[in-house]
């Protein structure tokens, strides 16, 4: 059974930093496209970042230069380092398997974590 | 950049057919997928590759594509289908979700 378990969310002041983790079981993070997707309170889904292959990474324009996606293969864990946080980064952050550019496989966004809430406020 | 446009809401009575559209230029070249999200829960994939249904998804869910528009159809909608639905597509360096459609079944 595949499980993705996010952690690391919380209340942080504007300008602060936070690192989210996504511990995976039942799938190998390094062998899959892995994405972070966020959802602001009462709003829709927004793709944030992806990592795949030998550590190829892409970011949404809204977080480029502030967020860094990475993984620890030995721990089978995905990370999102978030710096220079803004109020508009307040959201539930989900990790999910998927995000390939071809978008034709069942394995794109078939597994999601339960999400972790990040609140940016003074 | 890619943009996907969905109606903000759709309402049907139980047993009726619900249709949710998603429009965007990228859909003429790239596949779409659909997600169902109920309050407080993570999204669930219900359609991929425009019209393929993952195992475990009821047959009443189907997808179709025509030009720059894809459509999610729920034939004989049930009360438990009430949820937010999001379309999604991806390109080389872009991944984008539609704004979401709230489906009300009552």
Coordinates of C-alpha atoms in Angstrom, one line a residue:
Chain A
X1 CA 0.0 0.0 0.0
X2 CA 1.3 3.4 -1.0
X3 CA 1.4 6.1 1.7
X4 CA 2.6 9.7 1.5
X5 CA 2.8 11.5 4.8
X6 CA 3.5 15.2 4.9
X7 CA 4.8 17.1 8.0
X8 CA 6.5 20.3 8.9
X9 CA 3.6 22.8 8.5
X10 CA 2.8 25.4 11.0
X11 CA 2.5 29.1 11.8
X12 CA 5.4 31.2 10.5
X13 CA 5.9 34.9 10.2
X14 CA 6.2 36.7 6.9
X15 CA 9.8 36.5 5.6
X16 CA 10.4 33.3 7.5
X17 CA 11.5 29.8 6.4
X18 CA 9.9 26.4 6.7
X19 CA 10.8 22.9 5.4
X20 CA 8.1 20.5 4.6
X21 CA 8.7 16.7 4.4
X22 CA 6.8 14.0 2.7
X23 CA 7.7 10.5 3.8
X24 CA 6.9 7.8 1.3
X25 CA 6.2 4.1 1.7
X26 CA 5.1 1.7 -1.0
X27 CA 6.8 3.7 -3.7
X28 CA 10.3 4.9 -4.4
X29 CA 10.6 8.6 -4.5
X30 CA 13.7 8.6 -6.7
X31 CA 12.0 6.5 -9.3
X32 CA 9.0 8.7 -9.8
X33 CA 7.9 12.2 -10.7
X34 CA 7.1 13.8 -7.4
X35 CA 5.2 17.1 -7.0
X36 CA 4.1 19.5 -4.4
X37 CA 0.6 21.0 -4.9
X38 CA -0.9 23.6 -2.6
X39 CA -4.4 24.8 -1.9
X40 CA -5.1 28.2 -0.2
X41 CA -8.1 28.2 2.2
X42 CA -11.3 28.1 0.2
X43 CA -9.4 28.2 -3.1
X44 CA -8.4 25.8 -5.9
X45 CA -5.4 23.6 -6.4
X46 CA -2.1 25.1 -7.5
X47 CA 0.9 23.1 -8.7
X48 CA 4.1 24.3 -7.0
X49 CA 7.1 22.2 -7.9
X50 CA 8.3 18.9 -9.3
X51 CA 11.4 16.7 -9.1
X52 CA 12.3 13.7 -11.2
X53 CA 15.1 11.8 -12.8
X54 CA 18.6 12.8 -11.7
X55 CA 17.1 15.7 -9.7
X56 CA 15.5 17.7 -12.5
X57 CA 13.4 20.4 -10.9
X58 CA 10.7 22.9 -12.0
X59 CA 8.8 25.5 -10.2
X60 CA 5.7 27.6 -10.6
X61 CA 6.5 31.2 -11.3
X62 CA 4.8 32.2 -8.0
X63 CA 7.5 30.4 -5.9
X64 CA 10.5 30.4 -8.2
X65 CA 13.6 31.6 -6.4
X66 CA 12.1 31.2 -3.0
X67 CA 11.2 27.5 -2.8
X68 CA 13.5 24.5 -3.3
X69 CA 12.3 20.9 -3.9
X70 CA 14.7 18.0 -3.0
X71 CA 14.7 14.4 -2.0
X72 CA 16.7 12.1 0.3
X73 CA 16.8 8.8 -1.5
X74 CA 18.1 7.0 1.6
X75 CA 15.1 8.1 3.6
X76 CA 12.7 7.9 0.7
X77 CA 11.5 11.4 1.5
X78 CA 10.6 14.4 -0.5
X79 CA 11.2 18.0 0.8
X80 CA 10.1 21.5 0.1
X81 CA 12.3 24.2 1.5
X82 CA 10.3 27.4 1.6
X83 CA 12.1 30.7 2.2
X84 CA 10.9 34.4 2.1
X85 CA 7.4 33.3 2.9
X86 CA 4.5 35.6 2.2
X87 CA 0.9 35.7 3.3
X88 CA -0.2 34.4 0.0
X89 CA 1.8 31.2 0.6
X90 CA -0.7 30.2 3.2
X91 CA -2.2 26.9 2.1
X92 CA -2.4 23.2 2.6
X93 CA 0.6 21.7 0.9
X94 CA 0.2 18.2 -0.6
X95 CA 2.8 15.9 -2.0
X96 CA 1.8 13.7 -4.8
X97 CA 3.2 11.2 -7.2
X98 CA 3.2 12.6 -10.7
X99 CA 3.6 15.7 -12.8
X100 CA 5.2 14.4 -16.0
X101 CA 5.1 16.7 -19.0
X102 CA 3.5 14.0 -21.1
X103 CA 0.6 13.6 -18.7
X104 CA -0.6 10.3 -20.2
X105 CA 0.1 7.8 -17.5
X106 CA -2.2 6.5 -14.7
X107 CA 0.7 7.2 -12.3
X108 CA 0.4 10.9 -12.7
X109 CA -1.2 12.2 -9.5
X110 CA -2.6 8.9 -8.5
X111 CA -1.3 9.1 -5.0
X112 CA -1.6 12.1 -2.7
X113 CA -0.7 12.7 0.9
X114 CA -3.2 14.1 3.4
X115 CA -1.6 17.6 3.3
X116 CA 0.1 19.9 5.9
X117 CA -1.1 23.4 6.6
X118 CA 1.3 26.3 6.4
X119 CA 0.0 29.6 7.8
X120 CA 2.1 32.7 7.1
X121 CA 1.0 35.5 9.4
X122 CA 2.4 37.9 11.9
Chain B
X1 CA 1.4 30.3 -19.7
X2 CA -1.3 27.6 -19.7
X3 CA -4.7 28.5 -18.5
X4 CA -7.7 26.1 -17.9
X5 CA -11.1 27.6 -17.5
X6 CA -14.0 25.8 -15.7
X7 CA -17.5 26.9 -14.7
X8 CA -17.5 27.8 -11.0
X9 CA -20.6 25.7 -10.3
X10 CA -22.9 23.1 -11.8
X11 CA -26.1 21.8 -10.2
X12 CA -28.1 18.7 -11.0
X13 CA -30.8 16.6 -9.3
X14 CA -29.9 13.0 -8.3
X15 CA -30.0 10.7 -11.3
X16 CA -29.5 13.4 -13.8
X17 CA -26.4 13.8 -16.0
X18 CA -23.8 16.3 -14.9
X19 CA -21.4 17.8 -17.4
X20 CA -18.4 19.9 -16.4
X21 CA -16.3 21.5 -19.0
X22 CA -12.7 22.7 -19.1
X23 CA -11.3 24.9 -21.8
X24 CA -7.8 25.9 -22.7
X25 CA -5.5 26.1 -25.8
X26 CA -3.1 23.6 -24.3
X27 CA -5.9 20.9 -24.5
X28 CA -5.6 20.8 -28.3
X29 CA -2.2 19.3 -27.9
X30 CA -2.0 17.8 -24.4
X31 CA -4.0 15.3 -22.4
X32 CA -6.2 16.3 -19.5
X33 CA -7.1 14.6 -16.3
X34 CA -9.8 15.2 -13.7
X35 CA -9.8 15.2 -9.9
X36 CA -12.6 15.0 -7.4
X37 CA -12.1 16.7 -4.0
X38 CA -14.5 16.5 -1.1
X39 CA -14.2 18.8 1.9
X40 CA -11.2 18.2 4.1
X41 CA -9.8 15.5 1.8
X42 CA -7.0 15.1 -0.7
X43 CA -7.9 15.1 -4.4
X44 CA -8.8 11.8 -6.1
X45 CA -8.0 11.0 -9.7
X46 CA -11.2 10.1 -11.6
X47 CA -10.1 10.5 -15.2
X48 CA -6.7 10.5 -17.0
X49 CA -5.6 10.7 -20.6
X50 CA -8.8 12.6 -21.4
X51 CA -11.1 9.6 -21.0
X52 CA -9.5 6.8 -19.1
X53 CA -10.9 5.7 -15.8
X54 CA -8.7 4.4 -13.0
X55 CA -9.8 1.2 -11.3
X56 CA -12.2 1.7 -8.5
X57 CA -13.8 4.8 -10.1
X58 CA -17.5 4.1 -10.9
X59 CA -18.5 3.7 -14.5
X60 CA -20.8 6.7 -14.3
X61 CA -17.7 8.9 -14.6
X62 CA -16.5 9.4 -18.1
X63 CA -14.4 12.0 -20.0
X64 CA -14.2 13.3 -23.5
X65 CA -12.2 15.7 -25.6
X66 CA -13.0 18.0 -28.5
X67 CA -10.5 20.6 -29.7
X68 CA -9.6 22.9 -26.8
X69 CA -12.3 21.6 -24.5
X70 CA -12.5 18.5 -22.3
X71 CA -15.7 17.4 -20.5
X72 CA -16.2 15.3 -17.4
X73 CA -19.6 13.6 -17.5
X74 CA -21.2 12.0 -14.5
X75 CA -24.2 9.9 -15.8
X76 CA -26.8 9.4 -13.1
X77 CA -25.1 11.6 -10.6
X78 CA -25.4 10.5 -7.0
X79 CA -25.5 12.6 -3.8
X80 CA -22.1 11.3 -2.9
X81 CA -20.7 12.8 -6.1
X82 CA -21.2 16.3 -4.7
X83 CA -17.7 17.7 -4.6
X84 CA -15.2 20.1 -6.2
X85 CA -13.8 18.9 -9.6
X86 CA -10.6 20.1 -11.1
X87 CA -9.2 19.6 -14.5
X88 CA -5.4 19.5 -15.1
X89 CA -3.0 19.4 -17.9
X90 CA 0.8 19.6 -18.4
X91 CA 3.4 20.6 -20.9
X92 CA 7.1 20.6 -21.0
X93 CA 7.6 23.2 -18.2
X94 CA 4.1 23.9 -17.2
X95 CA 1.6 22.1 -15.0
X96 CA -1.8 23.8 -14.4
X97 CA -5.0 23.1 -12.7
X98 CA -8.3 24.6 -13.7
X99 CA -10.0 26.8 -11.2
X100 CA -12.4 24.1 -10.0
X101 CA -16.1 23.5 -10.3
X102 CA -18.4 22.9 -7.4
X103 CA -20.9 20.2 -8.3
X104 CA -24.1 20.3 -6.3
X105 CA -26.4 17.2 -6.4
X106 CA -29.8 17.9 -4.8

